[in-house]
Amino acid sequence: MLFSIVPTLAIILSSAVVPSVLAADHQVIVGGPGVLQFNPSTVTASPGDTVSFTFKQVNHTATQSTFANPCQMADNGFDSGFIPVSADNTNGPFPVAQFTVEDMNPVWVYCRQANHCQQGMVFAINPGDKFPAFQAAAMGVPVGSTLSGTSSSIASAPPNTNTATATPSLVTVTATVTISGQQQVTTYGSYPGSAAPTAAVSSDHKVVVGGPNKLFFDPANITAQVGDTVTFQFMQKNHTSTQSTFAEPCISLTQTSTSGQVGFDSGFMPVADNATTFPTFTIEINDVLSEVD
Ligand SMILES: [Cu+2]
């Protein structure tokens, strides 16, 4: 790969400039007093974007390597060469080397000064999730171990081989439970060794039927569990609560059933205009399929 050193402090590392109206420049600081790092240690860049390495103290390189050999110069890879920066240069300007990104493939970079690479002074463009492994390999640390001396590295936890504390897998359990005196078969996911299920506490759903000048159920629909009860409280003047079907909403289930089903029917519940107590009619939910009217 070609690079040229321009008369100013800027160094162009790229052999090709990909034209792009929206190209971004990614700034990376190399080194600094007591710092053996690229900062940030990774960038995600698009083709045509540039990565500008700003070199600080003391004397580093930005040199392309490979994932397999993090601390070895890649064949035909780019290399800024050594860029010495005086310790008394506190305000810059600092030398800049610019690399133009050509595709989305990872670009692996290291500093080839002394043992900087072995101390974790590596960098990558578009590494995906492989940067921790790349840096660990540079440092000769087994993948998965915690790295030291770098604040930017993230090492994944080693695989858990302790079966005693491993998360148990969910198994499907079928059990018979008694709800409101009725046996129900229930299927659920459970961790082995966990407690057996207990019947849910059944609840009563109150529905007000009618009332002065009201010709509706309030609420008009409820969601109930098996074992729950629904209590219809009849207000003025004279209503019924009669089970029908989705297909024939205004005809009693008892009259439309082809299997001899008898739907519930409260019968007519006359309530006087001046009544202070109101009749109720309670049904129990036997399954969760019923259409209740
Ligand atoms: Cu270095």
Short mmCIF file of C-alpha atoms and ligand atoms in Angstrom, two decimals:
data_model
loop_
_atom_site.label_atom_id
_atom_site.label_comp_id
_atom_site.label_asym_id
_atom_site.label_seq_id
_atom_site.Cartn_x
_atom_site.Cartn_y
_atom_site.Cartn_z
CA MET A 1 0.00 0.00 0.00
CA LEU A 2 1.33 3.41 -0.93
CA PHE A 3 1.59 6.29 1.43
CA SER A 4 3.17 9.66 1.11
CA ILE A 5 4.58 12.09 3.61
CA VAL A 6 3.41 15.57 2.87
CA PRO A 7 5.49 18.62 3.85
CA THR A 8 3.21 19.42 6.76
CA LEU A 9 2.81 17.09 9.72
CA ALA A 10 0.00 15.18 8.02
CA ILE A 11 0.76 11.80 6.50
CA ILE A 12 -1.58 10.19 3.99
CA LEU A 13 -1.60 6.42 4.43
CA SER A 14 -4.27 5.54 1.94
CA SER A 15 -3.55 4.43 -1.59
CA ALA A 16 -7.02 5.22 -2.83
CA VAL A 17 -9.51 7.88 -1.95
CA VAL A 18 -13.06 6.62 -2.30
CA PRO A 19 -15.27 9.56 -3.19
CA SER A 20 -18.12 9.98 -0.77
CA VAL A 21 -20.17 13.03 -0.04
CA LEU A 22 -21.00 11.84 3.46
CA ALA A 23 -17.58 10.45 4.42
CA ALA A 24 -16.82 10.78 8.11
CA ASP A 25 -13.46 11.27 9.75
CA HIS A 26 -12.76 9.17 12.84
CA GLN A 27 -10.23 10.70 15.23
CA VAL A 28 -7.90 8.35 17.10
CA ILE A 29 -5.27 9.47 19.61
CA VAL A 30 -2.08 7.39 19.60
CA GLY A 31 -0.11 7.35 22.83
CA GLY A 32 0.41 10.37 25.05
CA PRO A 33 2.41 10.86 28.26
CA GLY A 34 2.47 7.46 29.96
CA VAL A 35 -0.20 6.11 27.61
CA LEU A 36 0.35 2.97 25.52
CA GLN A 37 -3.04 2.93 23.81
CA PHE A 38 -5.02 3.86 20.76
CA ASN A 39 -8.00 5.90 21.95
CA PRO A 40 -10.63 4.85 21.05
CA SER A 41 -9.38 1.32 20.53
CA THR A 42 -11.96 0.58 17.82
CA VAL A 43 -14.00 2.52 15.29
CA THR A 44 -16.86 1.46 13.08
CA ALA A 45 -16.41 3.10 9.72
CA SER A 46 -17.95 3.00 6.26
CA PRO A 47 -16.12 2.80 2.94
CA GLY A 48 -14.85 6.28 2.09
CA ASP A 49 -14.56 7.30 5.74
CA THR A 50 -11.16 8.34 7.02
CA VAL A 51 -9.42 7.43 10.25
CA SER A 52 -7.06 10.15 11.47
CA PHE A 53 -4.36 8.96 13.86
CA THR A 54 -3.01 11.84 15.93
CA PHE A 55 0.39 10.88 17.36
CA LYS A 56 1.30 11.98 20.85
CA GLN A 57 4.24 11.14 23.12
CA VAL A 58 6.51 9.45 22.92
CA ASN A 59 7.23 7.48 19.75
CA HIS A 60 4.66 5.15 18.22
CA THR A 61 3.49 3.72 14.92
CA ALA A 62 0.13 2.82 13.42
CA THR A 63 0.91 -0.38 11.56
CA GLN A 64 -1.45 -2.83 9.91
CA SER A 65 -1.26 -6.43 11.12
CA THR A 66 -3.62 -9.39 10.94
CA PHE A 67 -6.03 -11.02 13.36
CA ALA A 68 -3.85 -14.15 13.35
CA ASN A 69 -0.62 -12.24 14.09
CA PRO A 70 -1.57 -9.05 15.93
CA CYS A 71 2.02 -7.84 16.47
CA GLN A 72 3.43 -8.55 13.00
CA MET A 73 3.29 -6.18 10.05
CA ALA A 74 0.85 -7.44 7.43
CA ASP A 75 2.13 -8.01 3.90
CA ASN A 76 1.34 -4.86 1.93
CA GLY A 77 -0.26 -3.38 5.02
CA PHE A 78 -0.05 0.31 5.80
CA ASP A 79 2.55 1.66 8.23
CA SER A 80 2.93 5.19 9.48
CA GLY A 81 6.54 4.60 10.45
CA PHE A 82 7.84 5.84 13.80
CA ILE A 83 6.44 9.23 14.75
CA PRO A 84 8.49 10.79 17.57
CA VAL A 85 6.78 13.53 19.56
CA SER A 86 8.75 15.62 22.00
CA ALA A 87 7.77 15.34 25.64
CA ASP A 88 7.65 19.13 25.90
CA ASN A 89 5.08 19.37 23.10
CA THR A 90 2.03 19.83 25.29
CA ASN A 91 -0.23 21.85 23.04
CA GLY A 92 0.57 20.47 19.61
CA PRO A 93 0.25 20.58 16.75
CA PHE A 94 0.69 16.82 16.65
CA PRO A 95 1.49 14.70 13.59
CA VAL A 96 -1.52 13.11 11.93
CA ALA A 97 -1.60 10.01 9.73
CA GLN A 98 -4.80 9.44 7.81
CA PHE A 99 -6.13 6.10 6.58
CA THR A 100 -9.05 5.83 4.17
CA VAL A 101 -11.42 2.94 4.74
CA GLU A 102 -12.07 1.01 1.54
CA ASP A 103 -14.55 -1.65 2.64
CA MET A 104 -16.28 -3.07 5.70
CA ASN A 105 -13.65 -5.75 6.34
CA PRO A 106 -11.86 -5.53 9.69
CA VAL A 107 -8.55 -3.64 9.64
CA TRP A 108 -6.19 -4.72 12.43
CA VAL A 109 -3.61 -2.21 13.64
CA TYR A 110 -0.78 -2.22 16.21
CA CYS A 111 2.12 -0.11 17.40
CA ARG A 112 5.42 -1.71 16.47
CA GLN A 113 7.50 0.29 18.97
CA ALA A 114 9.41 -2.01 21.40
CA ASN A 115 6.87 -4.20 23.23
CA HIS A 116 3.93 -1.77 22.98
CA CYS A 117 1.85 -4.32 21.06
CA GLN A 118 2.50 -6.96 23.71
CA GLN A 119 1.28 -4.42 26.26
CA GLY A 120 -2.00 -4.19 24.39
CA MET A 121 -1.36 -1.18 22.16
CA VAL A 122 -3.61 -2.34 19.33
CA PHE A 123 -6.51 -0.89 17.39
CA ALA A 124 -9.10 -2.06 14.89
CA ILE A 125 -11.47 -0.66 12.30
CA ASN A 126 -14.75 -2.61 12.02
CA PRO A 127 -13.67 -5.49 14.29
CA GLY A 128 -17.21 -6.62 15.08
CA ASP A 129 -17.01 -8.39 18.42
CA LYS A 130 -13.48 -9.70 17.83
CA PHE A 131 -11.44 -6.86 19.32
CA PRO A 132 -11.11 -8.40 22.81
CA ALA A 133 -9.78 -11.60 21.25
CA PHE A 134 -7.40 -9.63 19.00
CA GLN A 135 -6.03 -7.65 21.94
CA ALA A 136 -5.77 -10.75 24.11
CA ALA A 137 -3.79 -12.50 21.38
CA ALA A 138 -1.47 -9.48 21.11
CA MET A 139 -0.82 -9.70 24.83
CA GLY A 140 -0.36 -13.45 24.81
CA VAL A 141 -3.31 -13.81 27.14
CA PRO A 142 -5.67 -16.76 26.71
CA VAL A 143 -8.96 -15.62 25.24
CA GLY A 144 -11.52 -15.17 27.99
CA SER A 145 -9.04 -14.10 30.65
CA THR A 146 -9.22 -10.65 32.14
CA LEU A 147 -6.78 -8.24 30.57
CA SER A 148 -4.83 -5.82 32.68
CA GLY A 149 -3.33 -2.47 31.89
CA THR A 150 -5.99 -1.41 29.42
CA SER A 151 -9.16 0.36 30.29
CA SER A 152 -10.76 -0.12 26.91
CA SER A 153 -10.64 -3.89 26.65
CA ILE A 154 -13.58 -6.08 27.46
CA ALA A 155 -12.92 -9.74 28.14
CA SER A 156 -15.79 -12.17 28.14
CA ALA A 157 -16.33 -14.36 31.17
CA PRO A 158 -14.96 -17.89 30.87
CA PRO A 159 -17.54 -20.55 30.12
CA ASN A 160 -19.20 -21.83 33.26
CA THR A 161 -18.05 -25.38 33.80
CA ASN A 162 -19.41 -25.62 37.33
CA THR A 163 -22.51 -27.75 36.83
CA ALA A 164 -23.59 -27.25 40.43
CA THR A 165 -24.40 -23.62 39.76
CA ALA A 166 -25.31 -23.88 36.10
CA THR A 167 -28.72 -22.55 35.20
CA PRO A 168 -31.12 -25.51 35.00
CA SER A 169 -33.10 -25.91 31.85
CA LEU A 170 -36.85 -25.46 31.76
CA VAL A 171 -38.90 -28.66 31.50
CA THR A 172 -42.57 -29.01 30.64
CA VAL A 173 -44.65 -30.44 33.47
CA THR A 174 -48.25 -31.65 33.38
CA ALA A 175 -50.02 -31.72 36.72
CA THR A 176 -53.54 -32.14 38.04
CA VAL A 177 -54.60 -29.43 40.43
CA THR A 178 -57.84 -28.84 42.27
CA ILE A 179 -59.48 -25.50 41.68
CA SER A 180 -62.73 -24.71 43.48
CA GLY A 181 -63.30 -28.39 44.12
CA GLN A 182 -62.76 -29.32 40.48
CA GLN A 183 -59.81 -31.26 39.10
CA GLN A 184 -58.00 -29.40 36.34
CA VAL A 185 -55.08 -30.59 34.24
CA THR A 186 -52.48 -27.90 33.76
CA THR A 187 -49.29 -27.80 31.70
CA TYR A 188 -46.54 -25.37 32.55
CA GLY A 189 -42.78 -24.77 32.33
CA SER A 190 -40.83 -25.55 35.50
CA TYR A 191 -37.25 -25.79 36.73
CA PRO A 192 -36.51 -29.27 38.15
CA GLY A 193 -36.75 -29.30 41.93
CA SER A 194 -38.98 -26.27 42.17
CA ALA A 195 -42.16 -26.27 44.22
CA ALA A 196 -45.35 -27.84 42.91
CA PRO A 197 -48.03 -25.45 41.70
CA THR A 198 -50.77 -24.26 43.97
CA ALA A 199 -54.22 -23.37 42.77
CA ALA A 200 -54.66 -19.73 42.03
CA VAL A 201 -57.04 -17.91 44.32
CA SER A 202 -60.26 -17.60 42.38
CA SER A 203 -61.81 -14.20 42.17
CA ASP A 204 -65.31 -12.94 41.64
CA HIS A 205 -66.06 -10.55 38.81
CA LYS A 206 -69.05 -8.31 39.42
CA VAL A 207 -71.16 -7.26 36.47
CA VAL A 208 -73.97 -4.76 36.88
CA VAL A 209 -76.98 -5.52 34.69
CA GLY A 210 -79.21 -2.63 33.77
CA GLY A 211 -80.19 0.19 36.10
CA PRO A 212 -82.39 3.26 35.66
CA ASN A 213 -82.40 3.98 31.90
CA LYS A 214 -79.43 1.65 31.38
CA LEU A 215 -79.73 -1.19 28.91
CA PHE A 216 -76.25 -2.63 29.12
CA PHE A 217 -73.93 -4.83 31.13
CA ASP A 218 -71.24 -2.93 33.02
CA PRO A 219 -68.50 -3.92 32.33
CA ALA A 220 -69.43 -5.28 28.94
CA ASN A 221 -66.68 -7.89 28.99
CA ILE A 222 -64.31 -9.44 31.49
CA THR A 223 -61.33 -11.77 31.42
CA ALA A 224 -61.69 -14.58 33.94
CA GLN A 225 -59.67 -17.63 34.94
CA VAL A 226 -61.03 -21.13 35.40
CA GLY A 227 -62.52 -21.30 38.87
CA ASP A 228 -63.40 -17.61 38.95
CA THR A 229 -66.99 -16.62 39.44
CA VAL A 230 -69.02 -13.93 37.74
CA THR A 231 -71.77 -12.33 39.77
CA PHE A 232 -74.43 -10.47 37.84
CA GLN A 233 -76.19 -7.86 39.95
CA PHE A 234 -79.57 -7.00 38.51
CA MET A 235 -80.67 -3.39 38.67
CA GLN A 236 -83.86 -1.77 37.34
CA LYS A 237 -85.97 -2.78 35.62
CA ASN A 238 -86.24 -6.36 34.41
CA HIS A 239 -83.36 -8.14 32.73
CA THR A 240 -81.89 -11.58 32.29
CA SER A 241 -78.36 -12.88 31.92
CA THR A 242 -78.66 -15.69 29.43
CA GLN A 243 -75.87 -17.61 27.75
CA SER A 244 -75.92 -17.45 23.95
CA THR A 245 -73.36 -18.12 21.23
CA PHE A 246 -71.14 -15.97 19.06
CA ALA A 247 -73.14 -17.06 16.01
CA GLU A 248 -76.56 -16.40 17.54
CA PRO A 249 -76.05 -13.63 20.08
CA CYS A 250 -79.73 -13.14 20.90
CA ILE A 251 -80.82 -16.75 21.17
CA SER A 252 -80.27 -18.86 24.27
CA LEU A 253 -77.49 -21.44 23.94
CA THR A 254 -80.01 -23.96 25.26
CA GLN A 255 -82.09 -23.39 22.11
CA THR A 256 -79.24 -23.38 19.57
CA SER A 257 -76.98 -26.12 20.91
CA THR A 258 -76.70 -29.18 18.68
CA SER A 259 -75.01 -31.21 21.42
CA GLY A 260 -77.62 -30.88 24.14
CA GLN A 261 -75.74 -28.13 25.98
CA VAL A 262 -77.78 -26.19 28.48
CA GLY A 263 -76.58 -22.61 28.82
CA PHE A 264 -76.99 -20.71 32.02
CA ASP A 265 -80.00 -18.44 32.34
CA SER A 266 -80.77 -16.24 35.30
CA GLY A 267 -84.40 -15.97 34.31
CA PHE A 268 -86.15 -12.61 34.48
CA MET A 269 -85.08 -10.48 37.42
CA PRO A 270 -87.66 -7.74 37.99
CA VAL A 271 -86.35 -4.88 40.12
CA ALA A 272 -88.66 -2.15 41.37
CA ASP A 273 -87.78 1.50 40.73
CA ASN A 274 -87.46 2.13 44.48
CA ALA A 275 -85.53 -1.06 45.28
CA THR A 276 -82.56 -0.80 47.64
CA THR A 277 -81.45 -4.41 47.46
CA PHE A 278 -80.69 -6.10 44.18
CA PRO A 279 -80.80 -9.76 43.19
CA THR A 280 -77.63 -11.46 42.02
CA PHE A 281 -76.88 -14.49 39.88
CA THR A 282 -73.48 -16.14 40.06
CA ILE A 283 -71.87 -18.48 37.54
CA GLU A 284 -68.52 -20.25 37.78
CA ILE A 285 -66.08 -20.33 34.87
CA ASN A 286 -65.39 -23.97 33.91
CA ASP A 287 -63.09 -23.31 31.00
CA VAL A 288 -61.64 -20.34 29.20
CA LEU A 289 -63.47 -20.88 25.91
CA SER A 290 -66.99 -19.86 26.82
CA GLU A 291 -68.70 -17.02 25.10
CA VAL A 292 -70.77 -15.40 27.80
CA ASP A 293 -73.58 -13.05 27.03
CU CU B 1 3.56 2.56 20.78
#
